[in-house]
XYZ file of C-alpha atoms in Angstrom:
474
model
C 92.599 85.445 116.780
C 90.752 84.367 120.039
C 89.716 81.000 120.132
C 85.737 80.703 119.977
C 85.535 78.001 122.726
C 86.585 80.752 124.939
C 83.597 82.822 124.056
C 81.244 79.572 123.533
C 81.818 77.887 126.861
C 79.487 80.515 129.026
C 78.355 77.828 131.410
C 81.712 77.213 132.814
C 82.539 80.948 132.607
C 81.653 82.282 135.808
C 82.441 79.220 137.753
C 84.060 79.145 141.190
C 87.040 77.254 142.623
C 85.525 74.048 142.921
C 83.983 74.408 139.336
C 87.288 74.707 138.341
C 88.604 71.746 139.994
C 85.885 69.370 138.835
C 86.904 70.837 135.299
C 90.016 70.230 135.274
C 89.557 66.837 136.874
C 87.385 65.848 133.855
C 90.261 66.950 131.548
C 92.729 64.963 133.019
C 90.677 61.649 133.466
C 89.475 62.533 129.623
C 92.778 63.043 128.319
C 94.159 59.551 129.907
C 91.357 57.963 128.120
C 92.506 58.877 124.970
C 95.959 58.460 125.671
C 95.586 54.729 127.344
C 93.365 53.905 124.425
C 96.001 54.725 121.662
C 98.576 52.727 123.257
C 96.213 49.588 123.548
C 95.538 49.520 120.127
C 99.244 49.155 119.643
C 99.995 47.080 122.987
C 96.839 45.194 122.912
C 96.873 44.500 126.911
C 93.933 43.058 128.535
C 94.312 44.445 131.746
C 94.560 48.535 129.573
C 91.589 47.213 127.827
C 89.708 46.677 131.372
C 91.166 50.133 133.000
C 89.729 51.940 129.444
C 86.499 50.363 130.140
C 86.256 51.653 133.881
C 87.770 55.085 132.444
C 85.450 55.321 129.390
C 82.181 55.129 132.159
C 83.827 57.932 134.233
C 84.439 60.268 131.596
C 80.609 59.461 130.412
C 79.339 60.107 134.118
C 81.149 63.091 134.172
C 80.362 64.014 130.625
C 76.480 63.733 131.765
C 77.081 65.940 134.846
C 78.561 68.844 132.980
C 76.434 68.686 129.661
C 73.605 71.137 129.351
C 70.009 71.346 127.114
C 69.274 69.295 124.118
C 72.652 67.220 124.314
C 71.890 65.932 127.814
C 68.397 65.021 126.444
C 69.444 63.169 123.905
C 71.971 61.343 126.108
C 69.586 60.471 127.744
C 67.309 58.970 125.290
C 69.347 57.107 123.663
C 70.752 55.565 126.945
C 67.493 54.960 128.170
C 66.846 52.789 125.278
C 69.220 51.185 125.129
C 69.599 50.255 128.399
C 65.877 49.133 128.370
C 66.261 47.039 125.277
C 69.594 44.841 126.813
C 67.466 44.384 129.978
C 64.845 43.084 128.531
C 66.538 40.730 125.863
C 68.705 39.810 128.933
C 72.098 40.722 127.620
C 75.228 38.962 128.951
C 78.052 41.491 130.632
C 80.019 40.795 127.304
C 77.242 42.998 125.451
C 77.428 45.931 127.911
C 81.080 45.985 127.122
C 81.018 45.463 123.805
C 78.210 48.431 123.948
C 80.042 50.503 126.021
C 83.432 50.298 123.716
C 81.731 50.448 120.377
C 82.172 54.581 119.313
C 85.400 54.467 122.216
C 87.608 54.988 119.095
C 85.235 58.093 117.749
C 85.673 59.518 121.279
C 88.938 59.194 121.448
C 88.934 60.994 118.459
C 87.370 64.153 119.460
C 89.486 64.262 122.215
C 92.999 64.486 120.236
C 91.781 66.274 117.050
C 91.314 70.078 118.750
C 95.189 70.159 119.071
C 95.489 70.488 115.258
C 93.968 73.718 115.457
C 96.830 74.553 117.362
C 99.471 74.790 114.536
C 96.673 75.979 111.793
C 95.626 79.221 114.843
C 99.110 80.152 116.502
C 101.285 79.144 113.171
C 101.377 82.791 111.493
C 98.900 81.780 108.787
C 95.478 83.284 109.842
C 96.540 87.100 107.751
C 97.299 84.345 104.512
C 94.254 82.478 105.406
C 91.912 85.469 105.835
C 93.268 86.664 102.464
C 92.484 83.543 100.832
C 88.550 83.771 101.657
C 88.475 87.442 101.442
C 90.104 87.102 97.284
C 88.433 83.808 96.457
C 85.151 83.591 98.691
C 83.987 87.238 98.442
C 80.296 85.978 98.413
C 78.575 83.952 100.788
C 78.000 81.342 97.974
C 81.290 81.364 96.762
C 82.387 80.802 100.952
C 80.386 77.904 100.979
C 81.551 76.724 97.839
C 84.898 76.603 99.356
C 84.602 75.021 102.415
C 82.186 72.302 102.085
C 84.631 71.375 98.835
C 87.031 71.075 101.402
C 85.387 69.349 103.952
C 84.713 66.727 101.122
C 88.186 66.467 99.531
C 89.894 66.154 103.214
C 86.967 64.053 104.107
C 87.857 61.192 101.631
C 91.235 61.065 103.335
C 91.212 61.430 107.090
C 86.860 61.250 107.527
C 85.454 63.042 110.017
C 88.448 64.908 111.276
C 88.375 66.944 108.110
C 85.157 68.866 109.703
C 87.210 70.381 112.482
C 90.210 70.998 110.280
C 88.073 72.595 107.663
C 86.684 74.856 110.278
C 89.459 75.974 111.854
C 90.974 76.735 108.292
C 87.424 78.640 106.863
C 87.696 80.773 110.756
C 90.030 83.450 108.875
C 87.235 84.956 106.951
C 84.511 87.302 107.754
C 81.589 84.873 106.096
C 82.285 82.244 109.076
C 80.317 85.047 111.787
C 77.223 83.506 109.610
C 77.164 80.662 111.864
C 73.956 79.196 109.665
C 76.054 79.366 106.033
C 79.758 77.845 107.992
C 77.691 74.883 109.327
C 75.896 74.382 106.641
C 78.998 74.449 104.309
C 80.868 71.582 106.158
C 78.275 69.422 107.555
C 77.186 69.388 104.381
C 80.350 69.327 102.496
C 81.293 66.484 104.765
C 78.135 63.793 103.867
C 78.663 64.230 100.438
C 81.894 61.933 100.677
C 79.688 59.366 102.752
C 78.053 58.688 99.390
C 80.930 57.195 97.510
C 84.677 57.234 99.322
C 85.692 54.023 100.175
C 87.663 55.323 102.859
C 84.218 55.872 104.968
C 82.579 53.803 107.437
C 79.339 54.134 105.505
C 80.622 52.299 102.032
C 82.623 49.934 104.051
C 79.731 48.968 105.776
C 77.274 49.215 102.387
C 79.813 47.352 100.218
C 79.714 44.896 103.090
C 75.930 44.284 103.603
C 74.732 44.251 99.579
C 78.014 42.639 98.311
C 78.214 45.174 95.662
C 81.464 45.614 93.643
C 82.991 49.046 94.393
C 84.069 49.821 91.255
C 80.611 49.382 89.463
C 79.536 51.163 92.461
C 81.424 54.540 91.961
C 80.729 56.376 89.072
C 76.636 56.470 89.867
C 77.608 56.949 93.828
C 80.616 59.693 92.652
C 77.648 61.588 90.266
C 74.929 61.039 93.283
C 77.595 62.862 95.590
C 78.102 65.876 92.824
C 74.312 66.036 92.567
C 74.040 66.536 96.673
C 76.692 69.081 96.443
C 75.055 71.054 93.376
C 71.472 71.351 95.117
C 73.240 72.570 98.637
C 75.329 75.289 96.445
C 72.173 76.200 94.455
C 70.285 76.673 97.832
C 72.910 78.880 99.404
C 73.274 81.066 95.733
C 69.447 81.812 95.836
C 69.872 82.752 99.988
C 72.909 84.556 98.817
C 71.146 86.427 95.815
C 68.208 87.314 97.929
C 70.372 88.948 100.713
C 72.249 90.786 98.173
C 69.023 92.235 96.706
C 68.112 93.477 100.370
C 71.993 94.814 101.213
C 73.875 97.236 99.593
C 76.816 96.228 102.361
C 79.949 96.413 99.907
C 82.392 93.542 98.990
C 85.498 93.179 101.350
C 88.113 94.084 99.508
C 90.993 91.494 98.834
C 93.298 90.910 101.539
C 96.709 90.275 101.413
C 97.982 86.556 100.944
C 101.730 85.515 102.368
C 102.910 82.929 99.429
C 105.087 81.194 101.340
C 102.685 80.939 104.370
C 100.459 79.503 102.141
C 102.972 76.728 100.907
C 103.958 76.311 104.231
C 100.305 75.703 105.608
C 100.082 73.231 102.515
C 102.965 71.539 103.837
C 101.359 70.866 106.867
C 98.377 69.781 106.051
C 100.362 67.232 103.606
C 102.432 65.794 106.568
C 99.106 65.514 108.276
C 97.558 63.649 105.434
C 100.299 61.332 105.241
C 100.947 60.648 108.781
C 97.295 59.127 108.577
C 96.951 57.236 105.201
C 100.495 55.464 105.372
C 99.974 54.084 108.967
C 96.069 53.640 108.102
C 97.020 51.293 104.772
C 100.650 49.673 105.540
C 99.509 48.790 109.774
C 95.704 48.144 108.861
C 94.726 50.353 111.839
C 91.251 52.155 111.433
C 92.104 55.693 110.059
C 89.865 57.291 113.133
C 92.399 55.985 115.607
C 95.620 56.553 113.409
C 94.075 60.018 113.021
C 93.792 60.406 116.593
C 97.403 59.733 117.012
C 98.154 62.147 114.349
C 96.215 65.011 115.884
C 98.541 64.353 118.842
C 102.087 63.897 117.154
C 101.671 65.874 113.598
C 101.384 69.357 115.491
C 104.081 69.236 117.942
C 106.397 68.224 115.059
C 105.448 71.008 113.151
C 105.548 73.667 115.563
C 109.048 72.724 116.057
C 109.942 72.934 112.999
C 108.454 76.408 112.388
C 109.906 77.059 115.667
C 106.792 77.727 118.168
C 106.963 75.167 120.112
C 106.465 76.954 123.099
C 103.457 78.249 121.771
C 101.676 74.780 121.659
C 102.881 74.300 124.867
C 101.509 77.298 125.932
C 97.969 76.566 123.979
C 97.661 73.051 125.223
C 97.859 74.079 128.940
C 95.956 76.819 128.590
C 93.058 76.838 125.389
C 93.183 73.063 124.812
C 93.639 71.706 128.325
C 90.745 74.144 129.760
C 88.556 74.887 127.594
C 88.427 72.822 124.171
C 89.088 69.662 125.767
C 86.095 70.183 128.541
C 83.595 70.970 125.650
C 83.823 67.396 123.774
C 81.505 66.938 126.965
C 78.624 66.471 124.546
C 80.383 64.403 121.685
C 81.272 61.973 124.509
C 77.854 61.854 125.696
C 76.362 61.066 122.190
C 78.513 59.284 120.839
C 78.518 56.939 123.863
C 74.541 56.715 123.543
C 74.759 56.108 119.862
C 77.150 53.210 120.481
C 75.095 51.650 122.814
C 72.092 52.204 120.989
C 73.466 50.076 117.917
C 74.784 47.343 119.643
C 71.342 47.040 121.924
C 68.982 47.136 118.272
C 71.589 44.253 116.763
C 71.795 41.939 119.906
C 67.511 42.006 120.582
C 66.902 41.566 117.117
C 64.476 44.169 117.350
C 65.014 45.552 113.630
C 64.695 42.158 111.751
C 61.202 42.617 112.369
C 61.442 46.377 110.869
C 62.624 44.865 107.737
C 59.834 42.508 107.166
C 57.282 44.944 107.907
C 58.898 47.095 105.078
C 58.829 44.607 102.334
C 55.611 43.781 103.541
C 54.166 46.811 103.164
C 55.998 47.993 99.981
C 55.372 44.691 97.938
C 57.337 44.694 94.798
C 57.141 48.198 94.585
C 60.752 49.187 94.047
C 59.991 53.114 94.058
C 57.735 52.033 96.947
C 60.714 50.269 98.890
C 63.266 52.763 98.366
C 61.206 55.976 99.535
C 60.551 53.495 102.716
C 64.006 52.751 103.492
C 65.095 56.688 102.952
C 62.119 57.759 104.781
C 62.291 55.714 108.063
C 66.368 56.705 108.219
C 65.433 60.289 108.123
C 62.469 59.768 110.569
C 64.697 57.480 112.791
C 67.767 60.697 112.637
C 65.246 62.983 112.988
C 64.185 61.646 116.555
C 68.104 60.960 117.284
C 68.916 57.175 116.247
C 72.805 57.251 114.580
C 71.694 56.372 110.767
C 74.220 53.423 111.203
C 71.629 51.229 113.212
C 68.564 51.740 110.375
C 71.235 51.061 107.138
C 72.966 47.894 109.278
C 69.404 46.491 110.334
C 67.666 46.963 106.647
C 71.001 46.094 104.624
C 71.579 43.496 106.762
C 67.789 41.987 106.674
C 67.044 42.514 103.052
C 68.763 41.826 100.032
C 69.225 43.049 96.453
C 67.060 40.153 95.356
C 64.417 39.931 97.611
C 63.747 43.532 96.487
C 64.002 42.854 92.403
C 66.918 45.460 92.385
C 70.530 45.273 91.687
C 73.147 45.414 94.277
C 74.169 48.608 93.243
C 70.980 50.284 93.455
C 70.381 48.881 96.747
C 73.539 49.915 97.570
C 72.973 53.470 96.315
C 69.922 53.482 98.791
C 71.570 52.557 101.703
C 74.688 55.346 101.239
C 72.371 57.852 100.489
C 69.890 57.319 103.782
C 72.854 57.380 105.722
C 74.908 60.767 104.454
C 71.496 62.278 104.657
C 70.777 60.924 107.885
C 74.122 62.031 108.540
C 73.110 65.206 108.219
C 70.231 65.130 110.123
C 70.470 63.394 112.982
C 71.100 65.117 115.941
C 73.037 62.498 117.187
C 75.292 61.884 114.465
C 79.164 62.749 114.520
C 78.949 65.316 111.739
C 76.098 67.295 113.467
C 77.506 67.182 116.864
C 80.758 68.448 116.021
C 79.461 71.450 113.883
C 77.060 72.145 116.559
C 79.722 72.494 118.770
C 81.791 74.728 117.050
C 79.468 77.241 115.772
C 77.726 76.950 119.642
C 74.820 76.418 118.076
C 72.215 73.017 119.514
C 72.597 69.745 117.127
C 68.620 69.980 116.948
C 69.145 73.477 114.943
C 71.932 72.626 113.180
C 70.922 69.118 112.389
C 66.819 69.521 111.878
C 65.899 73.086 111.403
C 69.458 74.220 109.287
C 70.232 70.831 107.327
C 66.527 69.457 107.063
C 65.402 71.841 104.039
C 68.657 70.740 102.308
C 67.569 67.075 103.122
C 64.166 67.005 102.017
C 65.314 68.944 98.442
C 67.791 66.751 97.682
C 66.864 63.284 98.579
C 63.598 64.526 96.420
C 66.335 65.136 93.944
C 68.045 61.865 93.977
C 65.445 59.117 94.439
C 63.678 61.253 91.340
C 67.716 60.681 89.584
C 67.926 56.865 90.937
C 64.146 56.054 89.621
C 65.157 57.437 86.391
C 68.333 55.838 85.938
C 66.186 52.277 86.463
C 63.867 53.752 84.412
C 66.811 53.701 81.236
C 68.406 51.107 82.049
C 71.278 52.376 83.533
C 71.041 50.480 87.335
């Protein structure tokens, strides 16, 4: 199966010798980053934490330089701003630094996890895999179905890695040329975890700001989650119907499914799963970097054991090293903008004065207040802010309280603005990545694919969340 960055990366296709060069160059400096980075969070060195700082603003120069269309814009924006908002609150160096490392470890990343495609493409499994989809996701509903419960399930345990593995695994069948229905299935498969896992950096954060009690938390966050999932499967089983009605194109029949590939692909993905929760819990590292590491390690121990070693060695210098590693271009670029972007709203203070003007405006009005908050983190995604710097300024402002709510509902709220955000934003970690593998902009994956789904079902929840008030029940 041919890689799709091959066929994706047309800008750099045609390039001449010194295209090449500056390519490759931009590999190499990218790849240190992510390599000197790992070993700092285990060394801790000042003087690595200094050369990743001057190697983090290369890679984002040269990430500008070779990023095309809406991605560049965005960059852009969000730089701008941010920039303009430390000048003019007069920010000490520390702050630019601070700004400049504060998604490093997302980066970093995106960098490491393409090379667990490696083991899941070139490991014998894609005739199993193919199988699979073809005998239990004959339909395009039934293929979503699938993958975005995937996305979810291997969300909870390794986050935002779980898109790209998800992808690489849902590749084998013939639904995933619908570029519109893969996206859709795993960016938003993928939010649906931001509503309730405590493994994410969006309940860590919520549990954080409203002081709400997890476990009182879950089962309405765990049912809001189910909800999101139910309306996205409904919409794609009515697109799904509706295409049917207009087709007579026949089933594909089932294909042919290698047991024992099948265990053995389970096996991997097990070692990969546990390479990142028992470092993550026992060494209290943050499960982004200690996934990093095990996008690096986990596939060269496997393909040794299944004996292909020399085929990841092959892959990395040739698919990984020049072509999937050059195209985290964008992901670098907006996820270095989004970083700076947060830290530049939190150190001028400018979103206290957001969250006055909100429970000025809403009153006492608790329906009021809660299609405000929702409504300015979608509007805020929508234009390209990271939902993190709306939920941190409003949770961080307001309190359970001051709004005549509980902590839970308030913390409902918050989760839910930012999974849908999630799924909105252009700029957001999700969108970026799916946008990237389906070679498709984050503004069409993000506002014109996911923003339907967004509208429908935060209708759907704040009508579920009003109601449960309503009984008693939050």
């Amino acid at each position: 199966m041919l890689p799709r960055a091959r066929m994706a990366d047309g800008e750099e296709g045609g390039m001449g010798s010194v295209g090449r060069l500056a390519r490759t160059a931009r590999s190499v400096i990218t790849f240190c980053l992510g390599i000197s980075y790992m070993a700092n969070v285990l060394l801790g060195s000042p003087l690595i934490d200094d050369l990743n700082l001057v190697l983090m603003a290369v890679v984002i120069v040269l990430s500008f330089a070779a990023s095309t269309g809406s991605a560049r814009t965005i960059g852009a924006l969000l730089f701008s701003l941010s920039i303009a908002l430390l000048v003019y609150s007069q920010a000490p160096l520390d702050i630019w630094k601070q700004a400049l490392r504060e998604n490093a470890y997302l980066i970093v990343m995106f960098i490491m996890v393409p090379l667990l495609g490696i083991p899941v493409q070139h490991g014998g499994y894609s005739e199993s895999l193919r199988g699979m989809f073809a005998r239990y996701a004959s339909t395009g509903s039934r293929y979503y179905a699938l993958v975005s419960i995937m996305s979810a399930f291997v969300g909870v345990l390794i986050s935002i890695a779980a898109v790209p593995l998800t992808y690489e695994m849902s590749r084998a069948s013939r639904h995933s040329d619908d570029k519109k229905l893969l996206s859709s299935a795993l960016s938003r498969g993928f939010v649906t975890c931001m509503i309730w896992a405590p493994t994410s950096a969006t309940i860590a954060l919520v549990v954080q700001l409203t002081g709400v009690d997890w476990v009182a938390f879950f089962p309405f966050a765990i049912a809001c989650a189910l909800i999101a999932g139910a309306v996205g499967f409904l919409m794609t089983f009515v697109r799904d119907e509706a295409a049917k009605a207009s087709s007579d194109e026949a089933e594909a029949p089932a294909g042919k499914i290698d047991a024992g590939k099948v265990v053995e692909l389970s096996a991997f993905a097990f070692l990969l799963v546990v390479s990142v929760a028992a470092p993550s819990q026992l060494g209290g590292l943050s499960i982004i970097i200690v996934v990093a590491m095990g996008s690096l390690v986990c596939p060269v121990v496997w393909m040794a054991i299944v004996k292909r070693l020399p085929t990841y060695v092959k892959e990395f210098k040739g698919d990984y090293f020049n072509n999937k590693l050059p195209q985290v271009k964008n992901q670098i670029l907006l996820f270095a903008g989004a970083g700076f972007l947060a830290q530049s709203i939190g150190y001028s203070h400018v979103g206290d004065a957001m969250a006055e003007v909100l429970l000025q405006l809403t009153g006492q009005n608790v329906l009021l207040l809660t299609i405000a908050i929702i409504a300015v983190t979608l509007a805020t995604s929508a234009a390209g802010i990271h939902p993190i710097a709306v939920v941190a300024v409003v949770g961080g402002a307001i309190s359970a309280s001051e709004c005549g709510v509980t902590p839970v509902y308030l913390a409902l709220v918050l989760s839910i603005s930012w999974a849908m955000g999630n799924a909105l934003s252009p700029a957001s970690a999700n969108v970026i990545a799916v946008s990237d593998m389906v070679g498709q902009s984050p503004i069409k994956v993000g506002l014109r694919w996911n923003g339907p789904y967004v509208l429908v079902t935060t209708t759907v929840l704040i009508c579920v969340l009003t109601l449960s008030r309503a009984v008693g029940l939050l």
